[in-house]
Amino acid sequence: MKKIVLLPLDERPCNYEFPHQIFQNEKYEIIRPDLSLMGDKKTPGNLDEIRNFLLNSTKDADGLVISIDTLLYGGIVPSRLHHDDLKTLIKRLDVLKEIKKNNKKLKVYAFHLIMRSPQYSSDDEEPDYYAKCGREIFLMGFLSHKKEIGWASGEEIKELEKIKVPKKYLDDFLNRRKINTNMCLKSISLVEEKIIDFLIIPQDDAAEFGWTAKDQEVVRKEIENKTLEFDVYMYPGADEVANTLLSKMVSKMENKRPLIYIHYPSATSGHLIPRYEDRMLDTTVKYQILAAGALTASSIDEADLVLFVNAPSANMQEAAYQHKHFREYETQRNLVEFVEKIKYVVRVLKKPAIIADVAYANGGDIEFVKMLDKENLLMEVASYAGWNTSSNTLGTAIPHGISSWLFPNHNFDSFLASRYVEDVGYCSVVRHDVIYNKLKDYGFDYFYVKDQRGVISTIVKDELMKFVNKELSNLKDKVIINDLYMPWRRMFEIGINVTYKGGNKK
């Protein structure tokens, strides 16, 4: 059995549990720090103990997949809040040199985020002042960037001149950005030194212009100057990257590189720029396939797997409002052909079908999943995901599909079933209902439900079981929710442990 050590981006299930559930099997042991070391939202993980964990667990390991943000700052949210200086951070990063010295055969795949700049005012995951002027900080970066490159209109320049942000807040924000970007450059230098074997620099909540885009230019220039384009990838994403790197590492260890054919429901689906991202969907899809250790295929016939990317023809909407009618979803995409093609690939060609449901942001496409259910396809596909951003979904569905292809005798049914329950049931239906119809009765709001396992988690669990048994006949009476909790005691995400008792796929 091969041993791969994983340092997740934070303690939430998408980062801590998903990679383990997708890649822990009879041939691969995925070793993680104890959950107690991983911190709690704005509270950083235990950096000293994480260092010790890495030094001890990697001595006899075959691979290490590591979040540099956790190594340096203690997690994704602490990376936006810290006040550490460069000297301190470089010392923390240097543990990778010691790790590689202790185990020269160890393969190190790492990821290191470019710090985000949210478009709204909220301090839920940002410094306290972001609740007062977060929108203004974003707009200042967005409009000043457009002005610098000569793309800003007269009205935008006037708007920029009116924006006021207290100097102490802007200085804090920009100083941290500068430090974090410099540390990204340090990670790139470790690739050049052969300490890190492969690096992904994802962008969380990216936009075409602004502070994050400007930092991206600095990082891209460094990659180009060092000719490291094949060793350092940069594309939108965050919470899914550990899945992707494990996929690449395991595929490499298995000496296999699958060919994946891409299919969309509309001729223009690949051209849209997804919400919270900065480039065309098809560009990111191909990066995600490459980063996961695969290549794109030119035809279904030569493909080992087929990736079905469910997307509108343009103008991606939020999942909570999919009950409204949008031309880009109705007349400009052909879901019937899309589902018939899935059926043909699975039942006639006998090839694994990966479904990346990015039709909406922050939840699965209810109409599409009901069509899959009607054709009894839910549990016949290799993988499904439809949560949060387009890249989060792609980086879950593709690695899960590749793992299913690499290990066809391993039972992934419970993880697959959990994606329908969470991504469609919770993200697209139950979350919205509970927020608007139940939270106020208990004195709670979107950002605060008090307990991880309390009255709200109980309500959510009950509502999810109602949804599954009413709307998804393939899963009715076949799904058990063993545990459900609110990791950050808010409504955005849940932790869920599901058992599927319906038997293996055909």
Coordinates of C-alpha atoms in Angstrom, one line a residue:
M1 CA 0.0 0.0 0.0
K2 CA 1.3 3.4 -0.9
K3 CA 1.2 6.3 1.6
I4 CA 0.2 9.8 0.6
V5 CA 0.3 12.6 3.2
L6 CA -2.3 15.3 2.8
L7 CA -2.3 18.8 4.5
P8 CA -5.8 20.2 3.6
L9 CA -6.7 23.8 3.0
D10 CA -8.9 23.9 6.1
E11 CA -11.1 21.8 8.4
R12 CA -14.3 21.9 6.3
P13 CA -15.5 18.6 4.8
C14 CA -14.9 19.8 1.2
N15 CA -11.2 20.1 2.1
Y16 CA -10.7 17.6 4.9
E17 CA -13.1 14.8 3.9
F18 CA -13.6 14.8 0.1
P19 CA -10.0 14.0 -0.9
H20 CA -9.9 11.2 1.7
Q21 CA -13.3 9.7 0.5
I22 CA -12.3 9.9 -3.1
F23 CA -8.8 8.4 -2.9
Q24 CA -8.5 6.3 0.3
N25 CA -8.7 2.7 -0.9
E26 CA -7.1 -0.8 -0.8
K27 CA -4.0 0.5 -2.6
Y28 CA -3.6 4.0 -1.2
E29 CA -3.5 5.3 2.4
I30 CA -4.3 9.0 2.8
I31 CA -2.8 10.4 6.0
R32 CA -4.2 13.7 7.4
P33 CA -3.5 15.7 10.5
D34 CA -5.9 15.1 13.3
L35 CA -8.9 17.4 12.9
S36 CA -8.2 19.1 16.2
L37 CA -5.0 20.6 14.6
M38 CA -6.8 22.2 11.7
G39 CA -8.2 25.3 13.3
D40 CA -11.7 26.7 13.2
K41 CA -12.6 29.3 10.5
K42 CA -10.8 32.5 11.6
T43 CA -8.8 30.6 14.3
P44 CA -5.6 29.3 12.6
G45 CA -4.6 25.6 12.8
N46 CA -1.8 24.7 15.3
L47 CA 1.2 25.6 13.1
D48 CA 3.8 24.0 15.4
E49 CA 1.9 20.7 15.5
I50 CA 1.2 20.8 11.8
R51 CA 4.9 21.2 11.2
N52 CA 5.7 18.2 13.5
F53 CA 3.0 16.1 11.7
L54 CA 4.5 16.8 8.3
L55 CA 8.1 16.0 9.5
N56 CA 7.1 12.7 11.1
S57 CA 4.5 11.5 8.6
T58 CA 6.5 12.1 5.4
K59 CA 9.6 10.2 6.4
D60 CA 8.3 6.9 4.9
A61 CA 5.6 8.4 2.5
D62 CA 5.5 8.1 -1.2
G63 CA 3.8 11.5 -1.8
L64 CA 2.8 14.7 -0.1
V65 CA -0.2 16.9 -1.2
I66 CA 0.1 20.1 0.7
S67 CA -1.8 23.4 1.1
I68 CA 0.9 26.1 1.5
D69 CA -1.7 28.4 3.0
T70 CA -2.3 26.0 5.8
L71 CA 1.5 25.5 6.3
L72 CA 2.1 29.3 6.4
Y73 CA -1.1 30.8 7.9
G74 CA -3.1 27.9 9.4
G75 CA -5.9 27.8 6.8
I76 CA -7.6 29.7 4.0
V77 CA -9.4 32.3 6.2
P78 CA -6.4 33.0 8.4
S79 CA -4.4 33.7 5.2
R80 CA -6.6 36.8 4.9
L81 CA -6.2 37.9 8.5
H82 CA -2.6 37.3 9.6
H83 CA 0.0 39.9 10.5
D84 CA 3.1 37.7 10.0
D85 CA 6.2 39.1 8.4
L86 CA 8.1 37.7 5.5
K87 CA 11.0 36.3 7.6
T88 CA 8.6 34.3 9.8
L89 CA 6.7 33.0 6.7
I90 CA 9.8 32.0 4.8
K91 CA 11.0 30.0 7.9
R92 CA 7.7 28.1 7.9
L93 CA 8.0 27.4 4.2
D94 CA 11.5 26.1 4.6
V95 CA 10.2 23.0 6.3
L96 CA 9.6 21.6 2.8
K97 CA 13.3 21.6 2.3
E98 CA 13.8 19.6 5.4
I99 CA 11.0 17.2 4.4
K100 CA 12.6 16.6 1.0
K101 CA 16.0 16.2 2.6
N102 CA 14.7 13.5 4.9
N103 CA 12.9 11.6 2.1
K104 CA 14.5 12.2 -1.3
K105 CA 12.0 10.0 -3.1
L106 CA 9.0 11.9 -1.8
K107 CA 6.9 13.6 -4.5
V108 CA 5.6 17.0 -3.3
Y109 CA 2.5 18.4 -5.0
A110 CA 1.5 21.8 -3.5
F111 CA -1.1 24.5 -4.0
H112 CA -0.9 28.1 -2.9
L113 CA -3.7 30.6 -3.3
I114 CA -3.6 34.1 -4.6
M115 CA -5.5 36.1 -2.0
R116 CA -9.1 36.9 -3.0
S117 CA -10.9 40.3 -3.0
P118 CA -14.6 39.7 -2.5
Q119 CA -17.1 41.9 -4.3
Y120 CA -19.3 42.5 -1.3
S121 CA -19.1 44.0 2.2
S122 CA -18.9 41.2 4.8
D123 CA -16.5 40.2 7.5
D124 CA -17.6 36.6 7.7
E125 CA -14.3 35.4 6.2
E126 CA -12.4 38.7 6.0
P127 CA -11.0 41.3 8.4
D128 CA -13.6 43.1 10.5
Y129 CA -13.4 46.3 8.4
Y130 CA -14.5 44.4 5.3
A131 CA -18.1 44.6 6.7
K132 CA -17.9 48.4 6.4
C133 CA -16.1 48.9 3.2
G134 CA -15.4 45.6 1.4
R135 CA -17.4 46.6 -1.6
E136 CA -15.5 49.9 -1.9
I137 CA -12.1 48.1 -1.5
F138 CA -13.1 45.7 -4.4
L139 CA -14.3 48.5 -6.6
M140 CA -11.2 50.6 -6.0
G141 CA -9.1 47.7 -7.2
F142 CA -11.4 46.8 -10.1
L143 CA -11.7 50.4 -11.4
S144 CA -8.1 51.5 -10.8
H145 CA -6.9 48.4 -12.7
K146 CA -9.2 49.2 -15.7
K147 CA -7.9 52.8 -15.6
E148 CA -4.3 51.7 -15.5
I149 CA -4.7 49.6 -18.7
G150 CA -6.9 52.3 -20.4
W151 CA -10.1 50.3 -20.4
A152 CA -12.1 52.4 -17.9
S153 CA -14.9 54.6 -19.2
G154 CA -15.4 58.2 -18.2
E155 CA -18.2 57.2 -15.8
E156 CA -16.0 54.5 -14.2
I157 CA -13.2 57.0 -13.6
K158 CA -15.7 59.4 -12.0
E159 CA -17.0 56.5 -9.8
L160 CA -13.4 55.6 -8.8
E161 CA -12.7 59.2 -7.7
K162 CA -15.7 59.1 -5.4
I163 CA -14.7 56.0 -3.6
K164 CA -13.3 56.6 -0.1
V165 CA -11.7 53.9 2.0
P166 CA -10.0 54.7 5.4
K167 CA -6.2 54.6 4.9
K168 CA -5.6 52.2 7.8
Y169 CA -8.0 49.6 6.3
L170 CA -6.6 49.9 2.8
D171 CA -3.0 49.7 4.1
D172 CA -3.8 46.6 6.1
F173 CA -5.4 45.0 3.1
L174 CA -2.7 45.9 0.6
N175 CA 0.2 45.1 2.8
R176 CA -1.1 41.6 3.4
R177 CA -1.7 41.1 -0.3
K178 CA 1.9 42.1 -1.0
I179 CA 3.3 39.7 1.6
N180 CA 1.0 36.8 0.4
T181 CA 2.0 37.4 -3.3
N182 CA 5.7 37.4 -2.3
M183 CA 5.2 34.1 -0.6
C184 CA 3.6 32.7 -3.8
L185 CA 6.8 33.7 -5.6
K186 CA 8.8 31.9 -2.9
S187 CA 6.7 28.7 -3.6
I188 CA 7.5 29.1 -7.3
S189 CA 11.2 29.3 -6.4
L190 CA 10.9 25.9 -4.6
V191 CA 9.6 24.5 -7.8
E192 CA 12.7 25.7 -9.6
E193 CA 14.8 24.2 -6.8
K194 CA 13.0 20.8 -7.3
I195 CA 11.7 20.9 -3.7
I196 CA 8.1 21.1 -5.0
D197 CA 7.5 18.8 -7.9
F198 CA 4.3 20.4 -9.1
L199 CA 2.4 23.5 -8.0
I200 CA -1.1 24.9 -8.6
I201 CA -1.7 28.6 -7.8
P202 CA -5.5 28.8 -7.7
Q203 CA -7.6 32.0 -7.5
D204 CA -10.5 32.1 -5.1
D205 CA -13.4 34.3 -6.1
A206 CA -11.5 35.8 -9.1
A207 CA -12.6 38.6 -11.4
E208 CA -11.3 39.8 -14.7
F209 CA -9.9 43.1 -13.2
G210 CA -8.9 44.1 -9.7
W211 CA -6.4 43.4 -6.9
T212 CA -6.4 39.6 -7.5
A213 CA -6.0 40.0 -11.2
K214 CA -3.0 42.4 -10.7
D215 CA -1.4 39.9 -8.3
Q216 CA -2.0 37.2 -10.9
E217 CA 0.0 39.2 -13.4
V218 CA 3.0 39.4 -11.0
V219 CA 2.8 35.6 -10.5
R220 CA 2.3 34.8 -14.1
K221 CA 5.4 36.9 -15.1
E222 CA 7.5 34.9 -12.6
I223 CA 6.3 31.6 -14.0
E224 CA 7.1 32.8 -17.6
N225 CA 10.5 34.2 -16.6
K226 CA 11.5 30.9 -15.1
T227 CA 9.9 28.9 -17.9
L228 CA 7.9 26.8 -15.4
E229 CA 4.6 26.7 -17.3
F230 CA 4.5 22.9 -17.3
D231 CA 5.3 22.7 -13.5
V232 CA 3.1 25.6 -12.2
Y233 CA -0.5 25.9 -13.2
M234 CA -2.7 29.0 -12.4
Y235 CA -6.5 28.9 -12.8
P236 CA -9.6 29.7 -10.8
G237 CA -10.4 27.5 -7.8
A238 CA -9.6 26.8 -4.1
D239 CA -11.5 24.2 -2.1
E240 CA -11.2 21.5 -4.7
V241 CA -7.5 21.6 -5.4
A242 CA -6.4 18.8 -3.1
N243 CA -8.7 16.4 -5.0
T244 CA -7.1 17.4 -8.2
L245 CA -3.5 17.0 -7.0
L246 CA -4.3 13.6 -5.5
S247 CA -5.8 12.6 -8.8
K248 CA -2.6 13.7 -10.6
M249 CA -0.4 11.9 -8.0
V250 CA -2.3 8.7 -7.9
S251 CA -2.6 8.5 -11.7
K252 CA 1.2 9.0 -12.0
M253 CA 1.8 6.3 -9.4
E254 CA -0.5 4.0 -11.3
N255 CA 1.4 4.9 -14.5
K256 CA -1.9 5.8 -16.3
R257 CA -3.0 9.0 -18.1
P258 CA -6.7 8.8 -19.1
L259 CA -8.1 10.6 -22.1
I260 CA -11.3 12.6 -21.4
Y261 CA -13.8 13.8 -24.0
I262 CA -15.7 17.0 -23.1
H263 CA -19.4 17.4 -24.0
Y264 CA -21.6 20.5 -23.4
P265 CA -25.4 21.0 -23.8
S266 CA -25.0 24.1 -25.9
A267 CA -22.5 25.1 -28.6
T268 CA -21.6 28.3 -26.6
S269 CA -21.5 26.8 -23.1
G270 CA -17.7 26.7 -23.1
H271 CA -17.4 30.3 -24.0
L272 CA -19.2 31.8 -20.9
I273 CA -17.3 33.2 -18.0
P274 CA -18.6 31.6 -14.8
R275 CA -19.6 33.6 -11.8
Y276 CA -16.7 34.3 -9.5
E277 CA -14.2 33.4 -12.2
D278 CA -12.1 35.4 -14.7
R279 CA -11.9 33.3 -17.9
M280 CA -14.0 31.2 -20.3
L281 CA -15.3 27.9 -18.8
D282 CA -13.7 25.7 -21.5
T283 CA -10.2 27.2 -20.7
T284 CA -10.6 26.2 -17.0
V285 CA -12.1 22.8 -17.9
K286 CA -9.0 21.9 -19.9
Y287 CA -6.7 23.1 -17.1
Q288 CA -8.7 21.0 -14.6
I289 CA -8.3 17.9 -16.8
L290 CA -4.6 18.5 -17.2
A291 CA -4.1 19.2 -13.5
A292 CA -5.9 16.0 -12.5
G293 CA -3.4 13.9 -14.5
A294 CA -5.4 13.4 -17.7
L295 CA -5.6 14.7 -21.3
T296 CA -8.5 15.9 -23.5
A297 CA -9.6 13.4 -26.1
S298 CA -10.7 14.5 -29.6
S299 CA -13.5 11.9 -29.9
I300 CA -15.7 9.8 -27.6
D301 CA -14.3 6.7 -29.4
E302 CA -10.7 7.3 -28.2
A303 CA -11.8 8.5 -24.7
D304 CA -11.4 6.5 -21.5
L305 CA -13.9 8.8 -19.8
V306 CA -16.5 11.3 -21.0
L307 CA -16.9 14.6 -19.1
F308 CA -20.4 16.1 -19.4
V309 CA -20.3 19.8 -18.4
N310 CA -23.8 21.0 -17.8
A311 CA -23.8 24.7 -18.4
P312 CA -26.1 27.4 -19.9
S313 CA -25.3 29.0 -23.2
A314 CA -24.3 32.2 -21.4
N315 CA -25.0 34.3 -18.3
M316 CA -24.7 31.8 -15.4
Q317 CA -27.3 32.4 -12.6
E318 CA -27.4 31.5 -8.9
A319 CA -28.9 28.1 -8.1
A320 CA -31.4 29.5 -5.5
Y321 CA -33.2 31.4 -8.3
Q322 CA -33.4 28.6 -10.9
H323 CA -37.2 28.5 -10.7
K324 CA -37.1 31.7 -12.8
H325 CA -37.0 31.4 -16.6
F326 CA -33.9 32.3 -18.5
R327 CA -33.4 31.9 -22.3
E328 CA -29.8 30.8 -21.9
Y329 CA -31.1 27.7 -20.0
E330 CA -34.2 26.9 -21.9
T331 CA -34.1 27.5 -25.7
Q332 CA -30.3 27.8 -26.0
R333 CA -29.3 24.4 -24.5
N334 CA -30.5 20.9 -25.3
L335 CA -30.8 18.9 -22.1
V336 CA -32.6 16.0 -23.8
E337 CA -29.7 15.4 -26.1
F338 CA -27.3 15.9 -23.2
V339 CA -29.0 13.2 -21.1
E340 CA -29.5 10.8 -24.0
K341 CA -25.7 11.1 -24.7
I342 CA -25.0 10.3 -21.1
K343 CA -27.2 7.3 -21.3
Y344 CA -25.5 6.2 -24.6
V345 CA -22.0 6.5 -23.1
V346 CA -22.8 4.6 -19.9
R347 CA -25.0 1.9 -21.3
V348 CA -23.9 1.3 -24.9
L349 CA -20.2 2.4 -24.9
K350 CA -19.8 1.2 -21.3
K351 CA -17.5 4.2 -20.5
P352 CA -17.5 6.1 -17.2
A353 CA -19.4 9.4 -17.4
I354 CA -18.3 12.3 -15.3
I355 CA -20.9 15.0 -14.6
A356 CA -19.8 18.5 -13.7
D357 CA -23.1 20.3 -13.1
V358 CA -22.0 24.0 -13.4
A359 CA -25.3 25.2 -14.9
Y360 CA -25.8 27.4 -11.8
A361 CA -23.4 28.8 -9.2
N362 CA -23.8 27.5 -5.7
G363 CA -25.9 24.4 -6.4
G364 CA -27.0 21.7 -8.8
D365 CA -29.5 22.0 -11.6
I366 CA -32.8 20.5 -10.3
E367 CA -34.4 20.0 -13.7
F368 CA -31.3 18.2 -15.1
V369 CA -30.9 15.9 -12.0
K370 CA -34.6 15.0 -12.2
M371 CA -34.1 14.0 -15.8
L372 CA -31.2 11.8 -14.8
D373 CA -33.4 10.3 -12.1
K374 CA -36.2 9.6 -14.5
E375 CA -33.8 7.7 -16.8
N376 CA -32.3 5.8 -13.7
L377 CA -28.9 7.3 -14.3
L378 CA -28.1 8.8 -11.0
M379 CA -26.1 5.9 -9.7
E380 CA -24.9 4.7 -13.0
V381 CA -22.5 7.6 -13.7
A382 CA -18.9 7.6 -12.4
S383 CA -19.2 10.9 -10.6
Y384 CA -21.4 14.0 -10.1
A385 CA -20.8 17.3 -8.5
G386 CA -22.7 20.7 -8.6
W387 CA -21.6 22.9 -5.7
N388 CA -20.3 26.4 -5.1
T389 CA -18.1 27.7 -8.0
S390 CA -17.6 26.1 -11.4
S391 CA -14.0 25.2 -10.5
N392 CA -15.1 23.6 -7.1
T393 CA -17.5 21.4 -9.0
L394 CA -15.0 20.5 -11.8
G395 CA -12.3 19.7 -9.2
T396 CA -14.6 17.3 -7.4
A397 CA -16.3 15.6 -10.4
I398 CA -13.1 15.0 -12.5
P399 CA -10.9 13.5 -9.8
H400 CA -13.8 11.3 -8.5
G401 CA -14.4 10.1 -12.0
I402 CA -10.7 9.3 -12.6
S403 CA -10.5 7.5 -9.3
S404 CA -13.6 5.4 -10.3
W405 CA -11.8 4.6 -13.5
L406 CA -8.5 3.7 -11.9
F407 CA -10.2 1.6 -9.2
P408 CA -13.4 0.1 -10.8
N409 CA -13.8 -2.4 -8.0
H410 CA -13.9 0.2 -5.2
N411 CA -17.4 1.2 -4.1
F412 CA -17.9 4.9 -4.4
D413 CA -21.7 4.8 -4.2
S414 CA -22.0 6.5 -0.8
F415 CA -19.9 9.5 -1.9
L416 CA -21.8 9.7 -5.2
A417 CA -25.1 9.7 -3.4
S418 CA -24.0 12.3 -1.0
R419 CA -23.3 14.7 -3.9
Y420 CA -26.9 14.6 -5.0
V421 CA -28.1 15.0 -1.4
E422 CA -25.8 18.0 -0.6
D423 CA -25.3 19.7 -4.0
V424 CA -28.8 19.5 -5.2
G425 CA -30.9 18.9 -2.1
Y426 CA -29.1 21.3 0.2
C427 CA -27.5 23.9 -2.0
S428 CA -30.3 24.3 -4.4
V429 CA -33.4 23.7 -2.3
V430 CA -33.2 23.2 1.4
R431 CA -30.7 25.9 2.2
H432 CA -32.8 28.7 0.7
D433 CA -36.0 27.4 2.3
V434 CA -34.5 27.2 5.8
I435 CA -32.8 30.6 5.5
Y436 CA -36.1 32.4 4.5
N437 CA -38.7 30.3 6.4
K438 CA -37.1 28.9 9.6
L439 CA -34.1 30.8 10.8
K440 CA -35.9 33.8 12.2
D441 CA -38.1 31.6 14.4
Y442 CA -35.0 30.6 16.4
G443 CA -33.3 34.1 16.4
F444 CA -30.6 33.0 13.9
D445 CA -29.5 34.3 10.5
Y446 CA -27.4 33.2 7.5
F447 CA -24.1 33.7 9.3
Y448 CA -25.0 32.3 12.7
V449 CA -26.9 29.2 13.7
K450 CA -25.1 28.8 17.1
D451 CA -24.2 25.1 17.0
Q452 CA -22.6 22.7 14.6
R453 CA -25.1 20.1 15.7
G454 CA -28.2 21.8 17.0
V455 CA -31.7 22.6 16.1
I456 CA -30.9 23.9 12.6
S457 CA -28.8 20.9 11.6
T458 CA -31.7 18.7 12.7
I459 CA -34.2 20.7 10.6
V460 CA -31.8 20.5 7.6
K461 CA -31.4 16.8 8.0
D462 CA -35.2 16.2 8.1
E463 CA -35.8 18.5 5.1
L464 CA -33.1 16.7 3.0
M465 CA -34.6 13.3 3.7
K466 CA -38.0 14.7 2.5
F467 CA -36.4 16.1 -0.6
V468 CA -34.6 12.9 -1.5
N469 CA -37.7 10.6 -0.9
K470 CA -40.0 13.0 -2.8
E471 CA -37.9 14.1 -5.7
L472 CA -35.2 11.5 -6.4
S473 CA -36.8 8.1 -6.9
N474 CA -33.4 6.4 -7.5
L475 CA -32.4 7.3 -4.0
K476 CA -35.7 6.9 -2.2
D477 CA -35.3 4.6 0.9
K478 CA -31.7 3.9 -0.2
V479 CA -30.0 6.8 1.6
I480 CA -29.2 7.1 5.3
I481 CA -27.8 10.4 6.6
N482 CA -25.6 9.2 9.5
D483 CA -24.5 12.7 10.5
L484 CA -25.2 16.3 9.4
Y485 CA -23.6 19.4 10.9
M486 CA -22.8 23.0 10.2
P487 CA -19.0 23.2 10.2
W488 CA -18.7 27.0 10.5
R489 CA -22.0 27.4 12.3
R490 CA -23.5 29.2 9.3
M491 CA -25.8 28.3 6.4
F492 CA -23.4 28.3 3.5
E493 CA -22.1 24.8 3.9
I494 CA -22.9 21.5 5.7
G495 CA -21.0 18.5 6.7
I496 CA -22.8 15.3 5.8
N497 CA -22.1 11.6 6.1
V498 CA -24.2 9.4 3.9
T499 CA -24.6 5.7 3.4
Y500 CA -26.1 4.4 0.2
K501 CA -27.7 1.0 0.6
G502 CA -29.0 0.4 -2.9
G503 CA -26.3 -1.9 -4.1
N504 CA -23.5 -1.3 -6.6
K505 CA -23.8 0.3 -10.0
K506 CA -24.5 -1.9 -12.9

